[in-house]
Short mmCIF file of C-alpha atoms and ligand atoms in Angstrom, two decimals:
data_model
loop_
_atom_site.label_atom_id
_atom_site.label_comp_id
_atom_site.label_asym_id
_atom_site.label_seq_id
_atom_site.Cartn_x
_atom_site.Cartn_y
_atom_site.Cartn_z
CA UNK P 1 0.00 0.00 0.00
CA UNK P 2 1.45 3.22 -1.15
CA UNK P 3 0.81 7.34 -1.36
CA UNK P 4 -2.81 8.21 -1.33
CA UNK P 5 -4.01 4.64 -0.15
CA UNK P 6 -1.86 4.67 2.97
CA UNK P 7 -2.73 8.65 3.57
CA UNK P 8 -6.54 6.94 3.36
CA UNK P 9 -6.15 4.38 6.16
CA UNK P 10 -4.10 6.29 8.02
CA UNK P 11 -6.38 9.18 8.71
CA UNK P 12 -9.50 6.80 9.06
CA UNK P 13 -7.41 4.32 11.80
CA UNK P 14 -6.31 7.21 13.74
CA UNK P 15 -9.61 9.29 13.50
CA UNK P 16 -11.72 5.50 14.43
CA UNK P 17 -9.21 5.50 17.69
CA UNK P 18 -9.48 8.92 19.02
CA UNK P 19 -13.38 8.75 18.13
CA UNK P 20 -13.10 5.67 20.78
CA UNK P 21 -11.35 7.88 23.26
CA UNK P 22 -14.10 10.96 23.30
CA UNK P 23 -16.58 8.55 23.32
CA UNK P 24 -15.31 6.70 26.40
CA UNK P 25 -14.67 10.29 27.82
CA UNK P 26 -18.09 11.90 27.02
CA UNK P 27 -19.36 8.86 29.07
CA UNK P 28 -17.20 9.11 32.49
CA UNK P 29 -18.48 13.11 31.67
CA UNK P 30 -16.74 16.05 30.66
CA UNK P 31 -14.60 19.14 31.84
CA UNK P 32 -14.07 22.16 30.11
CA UNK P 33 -10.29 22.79 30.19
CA UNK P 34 -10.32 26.63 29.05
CA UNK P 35 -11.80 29.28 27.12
CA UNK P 36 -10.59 30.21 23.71
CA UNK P 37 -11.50 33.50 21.25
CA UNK P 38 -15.57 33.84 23.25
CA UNK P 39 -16.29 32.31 26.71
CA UNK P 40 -18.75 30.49 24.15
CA UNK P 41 -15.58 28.68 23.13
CA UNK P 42 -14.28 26.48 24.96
CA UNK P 43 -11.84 23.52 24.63
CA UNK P 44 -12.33 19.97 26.70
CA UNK P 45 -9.90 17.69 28.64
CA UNK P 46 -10.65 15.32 25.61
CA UNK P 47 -10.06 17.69 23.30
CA UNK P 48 -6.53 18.25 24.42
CA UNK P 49 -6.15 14.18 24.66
CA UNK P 50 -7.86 13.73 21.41
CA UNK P 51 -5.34 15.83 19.21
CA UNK P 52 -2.08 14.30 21.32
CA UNK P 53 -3.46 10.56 20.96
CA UNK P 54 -3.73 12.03 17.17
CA UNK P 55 -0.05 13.78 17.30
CA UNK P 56 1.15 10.84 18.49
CA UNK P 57 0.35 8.22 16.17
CA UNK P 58 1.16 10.75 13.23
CA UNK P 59 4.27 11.50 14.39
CA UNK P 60 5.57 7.93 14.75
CA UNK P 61 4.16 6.89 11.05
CA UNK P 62 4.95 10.17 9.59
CA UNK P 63 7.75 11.66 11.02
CA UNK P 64 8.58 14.19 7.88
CA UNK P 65 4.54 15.29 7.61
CA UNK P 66 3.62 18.74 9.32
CA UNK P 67 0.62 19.10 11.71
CA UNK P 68 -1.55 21.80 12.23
CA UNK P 69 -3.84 21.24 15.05
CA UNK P 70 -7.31 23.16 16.63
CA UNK P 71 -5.35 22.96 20.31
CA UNK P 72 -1.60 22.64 19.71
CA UNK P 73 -1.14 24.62 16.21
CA UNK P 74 1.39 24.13 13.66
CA UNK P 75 4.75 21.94 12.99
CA UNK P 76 6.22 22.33 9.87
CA UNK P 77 7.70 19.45 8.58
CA UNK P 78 9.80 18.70 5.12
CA UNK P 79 7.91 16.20 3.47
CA UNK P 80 5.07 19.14 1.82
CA UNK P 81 2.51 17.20 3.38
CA UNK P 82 0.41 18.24 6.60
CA UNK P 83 -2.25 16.68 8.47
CA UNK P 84 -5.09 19.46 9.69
CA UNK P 85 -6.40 17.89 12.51
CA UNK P 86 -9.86 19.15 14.39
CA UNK P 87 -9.89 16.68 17.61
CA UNK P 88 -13.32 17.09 18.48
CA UNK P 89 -15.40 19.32 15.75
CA UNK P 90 -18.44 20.15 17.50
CA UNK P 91 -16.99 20.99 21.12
CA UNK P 92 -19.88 22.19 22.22
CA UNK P 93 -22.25 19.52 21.04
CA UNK P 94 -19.86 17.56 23.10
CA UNK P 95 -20.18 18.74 25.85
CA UNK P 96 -23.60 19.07 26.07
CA UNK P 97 -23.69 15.35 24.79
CA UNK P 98 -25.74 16.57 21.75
CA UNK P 99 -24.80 13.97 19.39
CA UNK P 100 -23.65 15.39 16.42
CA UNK P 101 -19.56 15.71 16.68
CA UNK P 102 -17.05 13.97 15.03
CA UNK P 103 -12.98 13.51 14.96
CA UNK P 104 -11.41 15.23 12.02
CA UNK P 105 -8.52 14.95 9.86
CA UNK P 106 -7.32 15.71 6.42
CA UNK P 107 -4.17 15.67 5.02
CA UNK P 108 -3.20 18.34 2.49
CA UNK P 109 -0.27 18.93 0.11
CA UNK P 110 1.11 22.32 0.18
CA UNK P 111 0.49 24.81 2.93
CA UNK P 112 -2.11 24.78 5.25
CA UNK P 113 -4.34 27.51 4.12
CA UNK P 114 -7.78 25.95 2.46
CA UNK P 115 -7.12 28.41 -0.16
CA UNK P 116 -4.23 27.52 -2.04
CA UNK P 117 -3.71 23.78 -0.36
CA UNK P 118 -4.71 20.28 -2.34
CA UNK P 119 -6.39 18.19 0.14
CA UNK P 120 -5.41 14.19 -0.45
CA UNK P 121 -7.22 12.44 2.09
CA UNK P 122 -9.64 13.00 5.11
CA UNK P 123 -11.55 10.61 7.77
CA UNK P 124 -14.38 12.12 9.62
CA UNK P 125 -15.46 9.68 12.25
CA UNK P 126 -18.69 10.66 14.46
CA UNK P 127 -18.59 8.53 17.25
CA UNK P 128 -22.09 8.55 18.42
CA UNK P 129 -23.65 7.27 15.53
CA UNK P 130 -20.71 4.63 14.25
CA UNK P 131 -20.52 6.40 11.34
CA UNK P 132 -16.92 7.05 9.19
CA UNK P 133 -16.82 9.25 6.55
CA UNK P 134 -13.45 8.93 4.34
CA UNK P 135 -12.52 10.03 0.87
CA UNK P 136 -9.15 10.05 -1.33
CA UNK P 137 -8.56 12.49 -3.67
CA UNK P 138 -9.95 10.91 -7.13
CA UNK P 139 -11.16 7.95 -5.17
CA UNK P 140 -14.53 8.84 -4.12
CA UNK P 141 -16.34 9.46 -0.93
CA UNK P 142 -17.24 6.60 1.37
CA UNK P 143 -19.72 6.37 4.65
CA UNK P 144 -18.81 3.20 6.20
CA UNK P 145 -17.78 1.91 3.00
CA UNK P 146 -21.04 3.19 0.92
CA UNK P 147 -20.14 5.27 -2.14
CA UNK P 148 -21.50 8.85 -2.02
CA UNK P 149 -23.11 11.43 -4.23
CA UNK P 150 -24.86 14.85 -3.45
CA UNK P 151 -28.11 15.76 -4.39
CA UNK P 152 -28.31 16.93 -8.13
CA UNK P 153 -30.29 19.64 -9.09
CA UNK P 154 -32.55 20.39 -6.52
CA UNK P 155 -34.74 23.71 -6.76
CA UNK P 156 -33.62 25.96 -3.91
CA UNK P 157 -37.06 26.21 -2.37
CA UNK P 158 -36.88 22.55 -2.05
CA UNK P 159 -33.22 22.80 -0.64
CA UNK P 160 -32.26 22.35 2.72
CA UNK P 161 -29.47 24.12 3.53
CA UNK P 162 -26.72 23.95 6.77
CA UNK P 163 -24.62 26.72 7.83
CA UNK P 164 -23.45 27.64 11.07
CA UNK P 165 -22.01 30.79 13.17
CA UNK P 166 -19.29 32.36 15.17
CA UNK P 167 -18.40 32.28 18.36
CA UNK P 168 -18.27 35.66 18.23
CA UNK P 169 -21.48 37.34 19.00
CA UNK P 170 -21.08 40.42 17.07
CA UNK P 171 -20.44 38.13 14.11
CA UNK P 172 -23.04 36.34 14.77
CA UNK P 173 -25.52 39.14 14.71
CA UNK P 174 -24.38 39.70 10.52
CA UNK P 175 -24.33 35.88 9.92
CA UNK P 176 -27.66 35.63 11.24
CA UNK P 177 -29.24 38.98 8.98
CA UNK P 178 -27.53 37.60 6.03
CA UNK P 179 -29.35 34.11 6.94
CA UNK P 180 -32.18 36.05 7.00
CA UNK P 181 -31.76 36.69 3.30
CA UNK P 182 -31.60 32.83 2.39
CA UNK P 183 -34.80 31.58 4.45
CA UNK P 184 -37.40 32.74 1.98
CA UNK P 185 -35.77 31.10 -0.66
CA UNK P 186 -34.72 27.77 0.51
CA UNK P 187 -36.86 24.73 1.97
CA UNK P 188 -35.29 25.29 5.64
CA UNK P 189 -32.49 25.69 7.42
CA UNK P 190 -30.22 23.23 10.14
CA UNK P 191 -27.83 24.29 12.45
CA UNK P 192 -26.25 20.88 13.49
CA UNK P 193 -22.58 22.53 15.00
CA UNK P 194 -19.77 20.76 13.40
CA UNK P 195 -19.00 22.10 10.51
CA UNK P 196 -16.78 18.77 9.24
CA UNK P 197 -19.97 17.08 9.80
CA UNK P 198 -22.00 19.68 7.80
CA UNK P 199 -20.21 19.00 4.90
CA UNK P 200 -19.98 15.09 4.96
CA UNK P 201 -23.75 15.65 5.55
CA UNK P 202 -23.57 17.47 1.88
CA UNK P 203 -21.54 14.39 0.71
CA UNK P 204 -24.06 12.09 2.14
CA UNK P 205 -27.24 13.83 0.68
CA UNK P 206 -28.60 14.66 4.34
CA UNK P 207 -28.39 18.23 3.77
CA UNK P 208 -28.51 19.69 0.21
CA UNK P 209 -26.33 22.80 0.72
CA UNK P 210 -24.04 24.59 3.40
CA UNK P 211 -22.19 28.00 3.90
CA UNK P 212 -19.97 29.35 6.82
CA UNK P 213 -18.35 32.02 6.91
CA UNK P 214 -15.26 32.11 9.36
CA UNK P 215 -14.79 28.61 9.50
CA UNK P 216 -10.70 27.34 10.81
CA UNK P 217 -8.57 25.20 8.19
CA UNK P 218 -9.48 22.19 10.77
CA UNK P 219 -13.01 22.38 10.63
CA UNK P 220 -13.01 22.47 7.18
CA UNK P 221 -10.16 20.15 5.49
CA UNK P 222 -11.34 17.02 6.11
CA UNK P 223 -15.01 17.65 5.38
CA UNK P 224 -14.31 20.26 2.13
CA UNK P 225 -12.48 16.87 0.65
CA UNK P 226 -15.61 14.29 1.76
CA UNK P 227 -17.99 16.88 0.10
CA UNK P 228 -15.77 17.32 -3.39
CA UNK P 229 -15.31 13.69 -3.93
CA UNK P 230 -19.11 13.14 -3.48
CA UNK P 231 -19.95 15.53 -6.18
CA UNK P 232 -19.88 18.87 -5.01
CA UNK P 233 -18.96 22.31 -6.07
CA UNK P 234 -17.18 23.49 -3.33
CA UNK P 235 -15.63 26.97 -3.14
CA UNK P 236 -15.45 30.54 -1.79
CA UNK P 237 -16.33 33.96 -2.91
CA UNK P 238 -16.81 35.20 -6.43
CA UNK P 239 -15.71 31.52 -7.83
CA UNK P 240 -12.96 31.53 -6.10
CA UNK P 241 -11.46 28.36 -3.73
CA UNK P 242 -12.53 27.66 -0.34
CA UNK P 243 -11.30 30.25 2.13
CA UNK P 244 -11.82 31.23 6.25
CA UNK P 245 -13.70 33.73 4.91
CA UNK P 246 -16.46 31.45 3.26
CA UNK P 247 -17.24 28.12 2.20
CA UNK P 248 -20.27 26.86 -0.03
CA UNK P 249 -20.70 23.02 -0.86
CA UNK P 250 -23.25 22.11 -2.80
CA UNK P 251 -24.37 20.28 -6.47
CA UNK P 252 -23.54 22.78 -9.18
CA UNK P 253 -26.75 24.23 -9.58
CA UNK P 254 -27.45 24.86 -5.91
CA UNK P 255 -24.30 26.66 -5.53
CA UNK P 256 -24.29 28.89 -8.66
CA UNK P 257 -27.93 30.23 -6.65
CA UNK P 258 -26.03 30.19 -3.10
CA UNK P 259 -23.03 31.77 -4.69
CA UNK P 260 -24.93 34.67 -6.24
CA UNK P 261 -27.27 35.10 -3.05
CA UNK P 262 -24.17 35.58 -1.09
CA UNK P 263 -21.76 37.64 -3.48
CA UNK P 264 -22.91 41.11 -1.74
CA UNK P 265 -21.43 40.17 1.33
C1 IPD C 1 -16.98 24.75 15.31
C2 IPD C 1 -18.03 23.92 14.66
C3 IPD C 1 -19.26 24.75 14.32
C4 IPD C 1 -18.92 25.92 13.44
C5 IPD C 1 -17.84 26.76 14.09
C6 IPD C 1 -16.61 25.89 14.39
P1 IPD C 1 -15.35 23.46 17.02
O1 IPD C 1 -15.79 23.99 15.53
O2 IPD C 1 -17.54 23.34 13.48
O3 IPD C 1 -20.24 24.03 13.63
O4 IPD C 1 -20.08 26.69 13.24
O5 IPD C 1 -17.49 27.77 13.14
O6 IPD C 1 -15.62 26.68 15.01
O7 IPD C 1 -15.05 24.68 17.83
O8 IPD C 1 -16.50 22.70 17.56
O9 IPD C 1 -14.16 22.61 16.75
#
């Protein structure tokens, strides 16, 4: 087994085994560790051990690979290769034990800015539900081994669409006027809270759309890969690639309408 194939199970063992961990640890109960950007967001004692278990197991397969991480930040290594690594997307899903988070991790050639790097392959493994999303870079997109493909061409006011919002609240206060704008025009909207899971739900057909703005490379690279592979346009503003500024997955058609509704802002 060689390049993208070992990239492939690589990601999807280690994501499986620290989805094991926060699920044992969401069970004993859980403690949050700190406060980040908000007081809204927060990190976890499994967070922390999530990324390390991850850190770990990279580092002693892939000792030339960089890491960037959502609690211990960047290495750079020499290979040109870098895992992006959310350990628990959805924090605060976790730790209300709302069960819709999910290990993350995606690894990318070039740097690790969603804009300008080529993501090879990505696991995203929700624990509570058993379910592993993986894809390879011209390989497809798989749910626990199922082949996936988006919805095609649905009408917009048939469309339901995810998104989600900051953690800060001024930010959120714009995200949710510009929302605003969208609801008379598409079926309805869902606000699950893990963005890596918002766009393997695009991949998997359970949502027909999404859009964040503000969105970290780690809550995006796994998830932005999932999504492509299964079909989707996924990008940024004015055609551009995926940025922190904005991403949009969806089937062609439902993106050329997203795109335009969300050009002004
Ligand atoms: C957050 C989730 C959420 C999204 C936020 C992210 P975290 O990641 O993905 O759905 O709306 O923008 O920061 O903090 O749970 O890893």
């Amino acid at each position: 087994m060689t390049g993208i194939d070992e990239l492939l199970h690589i990601a999807t063992d280690i994501a499986s085994e620290a989805a094991l961990l926060i699920r044992e640890r969401r069970r004993v109960g859980v403690d949050v560790a700190a406060s980040k950007s908000s007081a809204e967001d927060i990190v976890t004692l499994a967070d922390r051990e999530s990324e390390r278990l991850i850190r770990d197991r990279i580092a002693a397969l892939r000792p030339n690979d960089g890491f960037l991480g959502e609690e211990t930040g960047a290495d750079r290594g020499t290979s040109g290769l870098t895992w992006v690594v959310d350990p628990i997307d959805g924090t605060v899903n976790y730790l209300y034990d709302f069960p819709a988070y999910a290990v993350s991790i995606g690894v990318v050639d070039g740097e690790p800015d969603p804009a300008t790097w080529t993501a090879l392959a990505a696991a995203v493994v929700n624990p509570v539900l058993d379910e592993t999303y993986n894809a390879a870079r011209g390989m497809g997109a798989h749910l626990n081994g199922r082949l996936l493909s988006v919805n095609r061409d649905v009408q917009p006011q048939l469309a339901l669409l995810g998104t989600g919002f900051s953690y800060s609240a001024s930010r959120r206060v714009g995200q949710a006027a510009v929302l605003g704008g969208l609801l008379g025009t598409f079926r309805d909207v869902r606000r699950a809270g893990s963005a890596a899971l918002d766009l393997c739900n695009v991949a998997s057909g359970r949502l027909d759309a999404y859009f964040e703005s503000g969105l970290h490379p780690w809550d995006q690279a796994a998830g932005a890969l999932i999504a492509a592979e299964a079909g989707a346009k996924v990008g940024g503003r004015g055609g551009g690639p995926a940025t922190q500024d904005l991403v949009i997955a969806a089937d062609e058609s439902l993106y050329d309408v997203l795109e335009g509704m969300l050009a002004g802002l």
